PDB file of C-alpha atoms in Angstrom:
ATOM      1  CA  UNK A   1       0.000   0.000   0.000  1.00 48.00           C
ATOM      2  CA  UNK A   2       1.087   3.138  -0.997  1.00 54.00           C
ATOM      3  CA  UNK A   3       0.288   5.313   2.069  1.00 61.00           C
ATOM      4  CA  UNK A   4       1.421   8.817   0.958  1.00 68.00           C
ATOM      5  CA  UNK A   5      -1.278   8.332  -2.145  1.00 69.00           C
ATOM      6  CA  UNK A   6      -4.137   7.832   0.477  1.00 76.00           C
ATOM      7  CA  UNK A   7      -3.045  10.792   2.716  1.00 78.00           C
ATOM      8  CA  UNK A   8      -1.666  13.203   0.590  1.00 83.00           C
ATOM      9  CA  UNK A   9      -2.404  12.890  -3.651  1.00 86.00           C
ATOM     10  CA  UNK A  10      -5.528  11.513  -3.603  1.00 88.00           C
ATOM     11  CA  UNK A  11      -7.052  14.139  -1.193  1.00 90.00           C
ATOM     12  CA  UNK A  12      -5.064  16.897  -2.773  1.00 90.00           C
ATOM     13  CA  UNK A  13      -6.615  15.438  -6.592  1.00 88.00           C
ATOM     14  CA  UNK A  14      -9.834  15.601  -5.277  1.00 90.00           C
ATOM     15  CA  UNK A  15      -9.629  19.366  -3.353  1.00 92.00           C
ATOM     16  CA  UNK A  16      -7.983  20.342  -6.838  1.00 91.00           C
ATOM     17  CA  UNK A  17     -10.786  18.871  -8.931  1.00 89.00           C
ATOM     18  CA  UNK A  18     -13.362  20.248  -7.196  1.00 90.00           C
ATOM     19  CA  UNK A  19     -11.876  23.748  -6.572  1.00 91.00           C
ATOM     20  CA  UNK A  20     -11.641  24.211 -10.152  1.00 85.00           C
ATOM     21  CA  UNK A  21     -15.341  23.001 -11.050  1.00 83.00           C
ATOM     22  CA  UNK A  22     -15.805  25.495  -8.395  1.00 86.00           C
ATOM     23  CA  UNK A  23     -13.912  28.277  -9.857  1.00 83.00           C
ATOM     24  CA  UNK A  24     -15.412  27.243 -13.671  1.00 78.00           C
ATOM     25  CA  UNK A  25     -18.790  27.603 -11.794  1.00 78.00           C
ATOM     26  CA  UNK A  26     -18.551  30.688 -10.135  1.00 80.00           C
ATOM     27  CA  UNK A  27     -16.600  32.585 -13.430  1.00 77.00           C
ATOM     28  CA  UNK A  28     -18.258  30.760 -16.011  1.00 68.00           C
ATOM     29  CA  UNK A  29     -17.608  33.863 -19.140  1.00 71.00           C
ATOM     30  CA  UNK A  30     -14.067  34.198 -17.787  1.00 70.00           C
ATOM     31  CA  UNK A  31     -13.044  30.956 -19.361  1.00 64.00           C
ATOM     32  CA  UNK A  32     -15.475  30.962 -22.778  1.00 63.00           C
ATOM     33  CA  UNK A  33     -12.822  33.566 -23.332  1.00 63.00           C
ATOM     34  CA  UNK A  34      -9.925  31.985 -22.695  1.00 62.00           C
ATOM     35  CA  UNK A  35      -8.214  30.483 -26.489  1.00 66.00           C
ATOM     36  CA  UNK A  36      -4.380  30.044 -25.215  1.00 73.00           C
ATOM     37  CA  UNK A  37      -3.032  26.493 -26.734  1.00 81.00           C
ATOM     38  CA  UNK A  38       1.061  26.799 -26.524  1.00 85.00           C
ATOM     39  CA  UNK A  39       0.665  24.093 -29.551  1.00 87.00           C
ATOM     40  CA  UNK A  40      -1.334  25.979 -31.697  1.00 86.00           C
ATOM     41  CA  UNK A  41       0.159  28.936 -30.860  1.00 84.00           C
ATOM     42  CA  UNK A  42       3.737  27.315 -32.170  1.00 88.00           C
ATOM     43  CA  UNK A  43       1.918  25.971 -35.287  1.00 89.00           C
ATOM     44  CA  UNK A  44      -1.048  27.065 -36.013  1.00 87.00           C
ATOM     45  CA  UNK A  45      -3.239  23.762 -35.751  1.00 88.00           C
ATOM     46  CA  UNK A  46      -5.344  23.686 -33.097  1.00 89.00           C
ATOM     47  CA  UNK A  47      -4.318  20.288 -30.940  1.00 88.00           C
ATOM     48  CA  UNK A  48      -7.138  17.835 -29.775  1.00 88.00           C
ATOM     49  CA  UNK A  49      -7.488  19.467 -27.107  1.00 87.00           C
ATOM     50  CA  UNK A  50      -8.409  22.711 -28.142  1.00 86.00           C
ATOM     51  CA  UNK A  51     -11.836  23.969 -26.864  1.00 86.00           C
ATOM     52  CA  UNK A  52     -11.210  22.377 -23.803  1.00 86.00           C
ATOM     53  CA  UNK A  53     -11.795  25.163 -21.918  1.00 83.00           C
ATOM     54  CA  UNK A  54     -14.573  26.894 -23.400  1.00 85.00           C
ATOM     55  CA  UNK A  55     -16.334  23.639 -23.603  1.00 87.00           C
ATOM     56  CA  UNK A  56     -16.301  22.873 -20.280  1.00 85.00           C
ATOM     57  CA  UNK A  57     -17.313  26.339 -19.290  1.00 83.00           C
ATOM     58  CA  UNK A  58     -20.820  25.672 -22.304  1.00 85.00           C
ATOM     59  CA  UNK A  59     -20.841  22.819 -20.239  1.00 86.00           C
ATOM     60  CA  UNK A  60     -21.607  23.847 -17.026  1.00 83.00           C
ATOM     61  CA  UNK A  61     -23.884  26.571 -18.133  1.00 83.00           C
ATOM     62  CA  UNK A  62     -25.755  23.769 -19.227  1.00 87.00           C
ATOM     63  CA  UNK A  63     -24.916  24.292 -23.007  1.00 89.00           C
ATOM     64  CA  UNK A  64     -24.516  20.511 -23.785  1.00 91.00           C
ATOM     65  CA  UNK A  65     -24.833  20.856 -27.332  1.00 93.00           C
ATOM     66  CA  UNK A  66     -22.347  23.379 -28.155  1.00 92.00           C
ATOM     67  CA  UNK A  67     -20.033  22.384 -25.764  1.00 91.00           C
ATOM     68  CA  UNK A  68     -20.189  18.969 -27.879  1.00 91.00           C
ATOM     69  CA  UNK A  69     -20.019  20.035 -31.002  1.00 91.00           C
ATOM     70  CA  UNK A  70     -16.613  23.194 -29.727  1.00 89.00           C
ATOM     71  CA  UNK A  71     -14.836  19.603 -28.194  1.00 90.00           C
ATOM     72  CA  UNK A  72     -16.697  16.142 -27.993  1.00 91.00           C
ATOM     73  CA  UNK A  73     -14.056  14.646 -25.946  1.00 91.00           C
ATOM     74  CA  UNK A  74     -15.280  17.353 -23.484  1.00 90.00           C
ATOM     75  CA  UNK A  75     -17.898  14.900 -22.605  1.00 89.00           C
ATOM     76  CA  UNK A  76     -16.054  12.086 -22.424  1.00 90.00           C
ATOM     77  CA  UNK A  77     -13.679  13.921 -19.739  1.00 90.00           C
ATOM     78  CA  UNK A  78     -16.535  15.045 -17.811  1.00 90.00           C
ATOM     79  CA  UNK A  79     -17.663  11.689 -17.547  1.00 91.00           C
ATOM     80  CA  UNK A  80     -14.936   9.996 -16.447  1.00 92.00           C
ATOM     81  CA  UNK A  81     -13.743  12.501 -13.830  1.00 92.00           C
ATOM     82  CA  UNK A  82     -16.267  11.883 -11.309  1.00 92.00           C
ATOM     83  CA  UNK A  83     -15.536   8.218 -11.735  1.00 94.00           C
ATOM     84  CA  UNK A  84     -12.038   8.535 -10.657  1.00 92.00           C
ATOM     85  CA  UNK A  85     -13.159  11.088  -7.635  1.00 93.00           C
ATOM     86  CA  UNK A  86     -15.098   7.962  -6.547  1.00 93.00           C
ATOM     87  CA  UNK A  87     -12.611   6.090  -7.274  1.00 93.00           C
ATOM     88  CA  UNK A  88      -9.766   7.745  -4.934  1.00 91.00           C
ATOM     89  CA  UNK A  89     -12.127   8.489  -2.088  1.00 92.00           C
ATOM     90  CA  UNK A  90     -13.587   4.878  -2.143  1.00 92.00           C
ATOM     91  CA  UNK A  91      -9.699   3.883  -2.032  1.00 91.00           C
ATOM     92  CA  UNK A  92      -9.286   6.749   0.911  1.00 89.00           C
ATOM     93  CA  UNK A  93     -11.951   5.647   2.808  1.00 90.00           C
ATOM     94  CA  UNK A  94     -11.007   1.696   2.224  1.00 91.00           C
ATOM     95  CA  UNK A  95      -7.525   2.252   3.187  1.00 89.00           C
ATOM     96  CA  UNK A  96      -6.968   0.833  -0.604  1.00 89.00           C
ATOM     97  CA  UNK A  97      -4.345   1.680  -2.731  1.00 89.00           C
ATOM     98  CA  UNK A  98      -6.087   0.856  -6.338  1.00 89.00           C
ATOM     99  CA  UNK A  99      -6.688   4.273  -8.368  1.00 90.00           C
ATOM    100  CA  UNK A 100      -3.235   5.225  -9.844  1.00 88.00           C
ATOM    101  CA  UNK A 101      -1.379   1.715  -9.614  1.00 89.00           C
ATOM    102  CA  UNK A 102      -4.602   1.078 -12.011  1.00 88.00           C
ATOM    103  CA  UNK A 103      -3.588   4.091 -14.198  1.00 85.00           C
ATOM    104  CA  UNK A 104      -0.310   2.803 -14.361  1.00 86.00           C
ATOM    105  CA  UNK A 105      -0.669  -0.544 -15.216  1.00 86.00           C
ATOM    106  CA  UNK A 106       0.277  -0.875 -18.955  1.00 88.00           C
ATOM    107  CA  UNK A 107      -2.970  -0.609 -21.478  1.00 85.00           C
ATOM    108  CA  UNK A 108      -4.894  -3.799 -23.822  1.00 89.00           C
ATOM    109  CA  UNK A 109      -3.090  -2.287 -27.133  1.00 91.00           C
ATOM    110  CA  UNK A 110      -6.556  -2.568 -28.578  1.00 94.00           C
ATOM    111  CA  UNK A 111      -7.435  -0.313 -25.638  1.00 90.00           C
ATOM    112  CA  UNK A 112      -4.428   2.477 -27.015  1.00 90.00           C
ATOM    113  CA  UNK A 113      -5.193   2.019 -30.440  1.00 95.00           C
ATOM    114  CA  UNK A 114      -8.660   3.119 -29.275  1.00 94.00           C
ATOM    115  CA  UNK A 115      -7.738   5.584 -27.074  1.00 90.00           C
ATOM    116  CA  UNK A 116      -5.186   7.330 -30.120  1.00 93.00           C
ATOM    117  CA  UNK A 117      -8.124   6.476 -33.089  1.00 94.00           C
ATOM    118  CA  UNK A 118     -10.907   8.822 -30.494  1.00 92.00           C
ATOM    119  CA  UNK A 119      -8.239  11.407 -29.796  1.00 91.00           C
ATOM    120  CA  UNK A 120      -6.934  11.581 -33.561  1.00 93.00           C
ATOM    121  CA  UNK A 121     -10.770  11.875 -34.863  1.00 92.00           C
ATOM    122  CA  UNK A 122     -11.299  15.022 -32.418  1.00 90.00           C
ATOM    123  CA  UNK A 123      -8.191  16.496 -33.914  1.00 92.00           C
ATOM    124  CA  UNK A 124      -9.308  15.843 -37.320  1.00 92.00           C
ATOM    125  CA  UNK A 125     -12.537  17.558 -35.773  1.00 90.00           C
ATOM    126  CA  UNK A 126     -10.749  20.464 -34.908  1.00 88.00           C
ATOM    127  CA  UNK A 127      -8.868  21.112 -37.727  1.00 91.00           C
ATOM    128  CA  UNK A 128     -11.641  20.528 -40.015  1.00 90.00           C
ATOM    129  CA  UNK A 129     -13.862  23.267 -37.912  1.00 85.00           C
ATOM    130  CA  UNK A 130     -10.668  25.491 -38.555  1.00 79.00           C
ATOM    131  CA  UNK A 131     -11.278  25.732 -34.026  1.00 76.00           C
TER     132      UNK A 131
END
């Protein structure tokens, strides 16, 4: 068992996952602004990424749709965060150790070529919507 996870990352990933739903909740039009991407700055393609941001803010103002169609892997994200929040306090209040020995355990390689096929459509998506 990996003791410093349970008292110190995994209760430090879930204050700093919830502090910034927070913070995207209580300044929702500060970050539908925000466009910085160091990797399309550099080059001038937008990386899969890109939208992030502003899609989670459409998101949380309830703006499913065009959160969607600014960054679909938006909802993916969003999805699977409060699965892992769960995840580490389940492990916290277990006394467990599962959550990122999980995340490091090497992927299926069907599972990677999936993960790289979703990621390289949403860049494809990206670039196509000239984002």
């Amino acid at each position: 068992m990996h003791c410093n996870n349970l008292k110190y990352t995994y209760p430090a990933g879930i204050a700093l996952i919830l502090a910034g739903y927070f913070i995207f909740a209580q300044t929702p039009s500060l970050f539908s602004q925000i466009t910085f991407c160091p990797f399309k700055t550099l080059t001038g393609i937008p990386c899969p990424a890109c939208g992030s941001t502003r899609a989670t803010s459409l998101l949380l103002q309830g703006h499913l749709r065009e959160a969607v169609m600014l960054n679909p892997l938006v909802l993916l994200v969003h999805l699977i965060i409060p699965v892992f929040l769960f995840w580490m306090l389940y492990d916290i209040l277990k006394g467990r150790d599962t959550f990122l020995p999980n995340l490091k355990k090497d992927w299926n390689p069907k599972v990677k070529v999936l993960v790289f096929g979703i990621i390289l459509c949403n860049w494809i998506w990206n670039i196509y919507k000239g984002l």
